[in-house]
GROMACS .gro file of C-alpha atoms in nm:
model
  201
    1MET     CA    1   9.502  10.482   7.046
    2ASN     CA    2   9.746  10.623   7.311
    3ALA     CA    3   9.692  10.523   7.659
    4THR     CA    4   9.701  10.783   7.976
    5ALA     CA    5   9.625  10.815   8.317
    6ALA     CA    6   9.269  10.856   8.244
    7ASP     CA    7   9.258  10.500   8.122
    8TYR     CA    8   9.318  10.363   8.453
    9ARG     CA    9   9.118  10.564   8.687
   10TRP     CA   10   8.932  10.226   8.752
   11LEU     CA   11   9.224  10.124   8.930
   12ASP     CA   12   9.111  10.271   9.286
   13ASP     CA   13   8.774  10.133   9.263
   14HIS     CA   14   8.844   9.763   9.115
   15CYS     CA   15   9.155   9.704   9.294
   16PRO     CA   16   9.220   9.930   9.598
   17GLU     CA   17   9.414   9.656   9.822
   18LEU     CA   18   9.630   9.595   9.515
   19ILE     CA   19   9.733   9.934   9.421
   20GLU     CA   20   9.781  10.058   9.781
   21ALA     CA   21  10.150   9.858   9.737
   22TYR     CA   22  10.217   9.632   9.432
   23CYS     CA   23  10.484   9.537   9.179
   24VAL     CA   24  10.363   9.475   8.821
   25THR     CA   25  10.612   9.381   8.582
   26LEU     CA   26  10.569   9.256   8.233
   27VAL     CA   27  10.820   9.043   8.018
   28HIS     CA   28  10.795   9.003   7.678
   29ALA     CA   29  10.756   8.633   7.496
   30VAL     CA   30  10.876   8.484   7.823
   31THR     CA   31  10.609   8.236   7.950
   32PRO     CA   32  10.464   8.241   8.296
   33GLN     CA   33  10.667   7.878   8.417
   34GLU     CA   34  10.987   8.046   8.292
   35VAL     CA   35  10.911   8.369   8.466
   36LEU     CA   36  10.865   8.159   8.811
   37GLY     CA   37  11.205   7.967   8.693
   38ARG     CA   38  11.381   8.276   8.640
   39LEU     CA   39  11.285   8.433   8.998
   40GLY     CA   40  11.370   8.085   9.147
   41ALA     CA   41  11.040   8.062   9.242
   42ARG     CA   42  10.816   7.762   9.359
   43PRO     CA   43  10.480   7.689   9.195
   44GLU     CA   44  10.182   7.738   9.426
   45GLY     CA   45   9.902   7.655   9.207
   46ARG     CA   46   9.661   7.888   9.007
   47VAL     CA   47   9.393   8.121   9.088
   48THR     CA   48   9.156   8.303   8.877
   49GLY     CA   49   9.074   8.681   8.899
   50ILE     CA   50   9.252   8.955   9.045
   51ARG     CA   51   9.063   8.950   9.383
   52ALA     CA   52   9.156   8.588   9.406
   53LEU     CA   53   9.518   8.659   9.356
   54VAL     CA   54   9.483   8.951   9.621
   55ASP     CA   55   9.347   8.713   9.868
   56ALA     CA   56   9.609   8.429   9.801
   57ALA     CA   57   9.892   8.655   9.832
   58ARG     CA   58   9.716   8.794  10.195
   59ASP     CA   59   9.687   8.413  10.314
   60ALA     CA   60  10.036   8.359  10.201
   61TRP     CA   61  10.168   8.635  10.378
   62ARG     CA   62  10.008   8.513  10.699
   63ALA     CA   63  10.130   8.158  10.662
   64THR     CA   64  10.496   8.237  10.606
   65GLY     CA   65  10.496   8.543  10.831
   66GLY     CA   66  10.679   8.730  10.543
   67ASP     CA   67  10.989   8.481  10.463
   68ARG     CA   68  10.871   8.428  10.130
   69HIS     CA   69  10.700   8.654   9.861
   70TYR     CA   70  10.391   8.584   9.711
   71LEU     CA   71  10.348   8.660   9.344
   72ALA     CA   72  10.147   8.534   9.018
   73VAL     CA   73  10.213   8.553   8.629
   74ALA     CA   74   9.925   8.533   8.375
   75ARG     CA   75   9.998   8.557   7.974
   76VAL     CA   76   9.829   8.826   7.798
   77ASP     CA   77   9.899   8.945   7.442
   78GLY     CA   78  10.218   8.788   7.411
   79TRP     CA   79  10.365   8.952   7.764
   80SER     CA   80  10.364   8.748   8.089
   81VAL     CA   81  10.235   8.987   8.332
   82LEU     CA   82  10.372   8.939   8.682
   83VAL     CA   83  10.164   9.075   8.981
   84GLU     CA   84  10.318   9.128   9.311
   85PRO     CA   85  10.061   9.258   9.606
   86ASN     CA   86  10.273   9.427   9.860
   87GLY     CA   87  10.590   9.291   9.674
   88TYR     CA   88  10.886   9.426   9.523
   89LEU     CA   89  11.108   9.173   9.356
   90GLY     CA   90  11.036   9.281   8.988
   91SER     CA   91  11.187   9.620   9.074
   92LEU     CA   92  11.475   9.507   9.195
   93HIS     CA   93  11.789   9.553   8.941
   94GLU     CA   94  11.897   9.205   8.964
   95THR     CA   95  11.571   9.055   8.901
   96ALA     CA   96  11.508   9.282   8.658
   97ALA     CA   97  11.815   9.200   8.468
   98GLU     CA   98  11.755   8.834   8.490
   99LEU     CA   99  11.407   8.852   8.361
  100SER     CA  100  11.498   9.054   8.084
  101ARG     CA  101  11.750   8.841   7.954
  102GLY     CA  102  11.699   8.772   7.552
  103THR     CA  103  11.395   8.996   7.559
  104GLU     CA  104  11.250   9.311   7.757
  105LEU     CA  105  11.063   9.430   8.068
  106VAL     CA  106  10.877   9.738   8.193
  107THR     CA  107  10.827   9.700   8.586
  108HIS     CA  108  10.656   9.937   8.824
  109PHE     CA  109  10.609   9.936   9.188
  110ARG     CA  110  10.475  10.129   9.504
  111ASN     CA  111  10.490  10.086   9.867
  112VAL     CA  112  10.268  10.177  10.146
  113ASN     CA  113  10.527  10.467  10.192
  114ALA     CA  114  10.464  10.602   9.840
  115VAL     CA  115  10.819  10.511   9.737
  116ASP     CA  116  10.781  10.432   9.359
  117GLN     CA  117  10.963  10.355   9.076
  118PHE     CA  118  10.923  10.276   8.703
  119SER     CA  119  11.162  10.084   8.484
  120ARG     CA  120  11.227   9.950   8.139
  121TYR     CA  121  11.485   9.713   8.066
  122VAL     CA  122  11.612   9.548   7.739
  123ASP     CA  123  11.829   9.208   7.774
  124GLY     CA  124  11.969   9.274   8.088
  125ALA     CA  125  12.046   9.644   8.071
  126LEU     CA  126  11.820   9.956   8.215
  127ARG     CA  127  11.715  10.186   7.957
  128LEU     CA  128  11.449  10.399   8.183
  129ARG     CA  129  11.402  10.448   8.552
  130VAL     CA  130  11.167  10.750   8.694
  131GLU     CA  131  11.008  10.768   9.014
  132PRO     CA  132  10.656  10.845   8.913
  133LEU     CA  133  10.573  11.098   9.216
  134SER     CA  134  10.901  11.289   9.082
  135PRO     CA  135  10.923  11.257   8.706
  136PRO     CA  136  11.183  11.456   8.508
  137ALA     CA  137  11.070  11.855   8.482
  138PRO     CA  138  11.110  12.007   8.138
  139GLN     CA  139  11.433  12.164   8.280
  140ASP     CA  140  11.568  11.862   8.408
  141ALA     CA  141  11.849  11.692   8.203
  142ASP     CA  142  11.666  11.404   8.009
  143PRO     CA  143  11.936  11.201   7.819
  144GLY     CA  144  11.666  10.907   7.714
  145GLY     CA  145  11.436  11.163   7.580
  146ALA     CA  146  11.152  11.047   7.789
  147ALA     CA  147  11.010  11.349   7.961
  148ALA     CA  148  10.791  11.434   7.698
  149LEU     CA  149  10.635  11.088   7.685
  150LEU     CA  150  10.606  11.107   8.073
  151ARG     CA  151  10.391  11.436   8.048
  152ASP     CA  152  10.200  11.313   7.787
  153VAL     CA  153  10.057  10.973   7.959
  154GLY     CA  154  10.019  11.183   8.294
  155PHE     CA  155  10.274  11.206   8.499
  156ASP     CA  156  10.327  11.514   8.712
  157PRO     CA  157  10.657  11.723   8.674
  158ARG     CA  158  10.613  11.925   8.976
  159ARG     CA  159  10.884  11.849   9.246
  160ASP     CA  160  10.682  11.919   9.583
  161GLY     CA  161  10.518  11.580   9.566
  162GLY     CA  162  10.232  11.471   9.323
  163ASP     CA  163   9.899  11.268   9.371
  164VAL     CA  164   9.968  10.904   9.418
  165GLY     CA  165   9.698  10.810   9.293
  166ALA     CA  166   9.733  10.954   8.959
  167ALA     CA  167  10.106  10.888   8.950
  168THR     CA  168  10.006  10.528   8.976
  169GLU     CA  169   9.742  10.547   8.672
  170ALA     CA  170  10.016  10.702   8.470
  171ALA     CA  171  10.274  10.418   8.549
  172PHE     CA  172  10.008  10.178   8.447
  173ALA     CA  173   9.963  10.401   8.108
  174LEU     CA  174  10.321  10.422   8.048
  175ALA     CA  175  10.363  10.049   8.068
  176GLU     CA  176  10.079  10.024   7.794
  177ARG     CA  177  10.250  10.276   7.575
  178LEU     CA  178  10.563  10.070   7.596
  179THR     CA  179  10.467   9.712   7.564
  180GLY     CA  180  10.092   9.737   7.385
  181VAL     CA  181   9.917   9.563   7.666
  182ARG     CA  182   9.610   9.696   7.800
  183LEU     CA  183   9.490   9.600   8.156
  184THR     CA  184   9.160   9.643   8.218
  185PRO     CA  185   8.916   9.497   8.500
  186GLN     CA  186   8.810   9.209   8.248
  187VAL     CA  187   9.156   9.109   8.174
  188LEU     CA  188   9.249   9.106   8.536
  189ASP     CA  189   8.918   8.937   8.620
  190GLY     CA  190   8.953   8.662   8.340
  191ALA     CA  191   9.303   8.603   8.378
  192GLU     CA  192   9.423   8.249   8.486
  193TRP     CA  193   9.729   8.354   8.721
  194LEU     CA  194  10.005   8.096   8.801
  195SER     CA  195  10.121   8.182   9.144
  196GLY     CA  196  10.453   8.105   9.318
  197SER     CA  197  10.656   8.203   9.594
  198ALA     CA  198  11.008   8.306   9.611
  199PRO     CA  199  11.250   8.363   9.906
  200ALA     CA  200  11.249   8.690  10.052
  201TYR     CA  201  11.564   8.929   9.958
   0.00000   0.00000   0.00000
């Protein structure tokens, strides 16, 4: 079944604190431990479930004053899912290029100011980048042929600013289309997350 934004309508009710500002990165065939290693992150223990992850991130922010980034990784269907509440490391070119070395990843990010980005990397090379609130309109140049896929998952091609919630849902759906990993409340709540912290950039 091809995912669309409608498949992720649960996000606002289930994870409101997470999706207000987040970065989610999926890395293929790399273990959670290796993800932390590639990020230069130190392990901080394990938490179970998305709510515990968000709470731990909030506590870590208060404890460090924002000097370190809290992140957590779980294994789902052969991919490592890296979640950063109020984070952005996975969206940075340098980070994504290193995480995707010898493999592939997709990453999507949004901050409290509704600045957002969706990217796909293969072996260190950027293959797709789009801003979910401003995806390419049909008349725009589209060298990667991605516009039709973006519209199909539910991105709004209007240039006057789209619905933030719908754009986030569409970003999760596009990540599923590109990785085959369906994130559900049950998956997020049942996952054991390996947490860590990395130096602030």
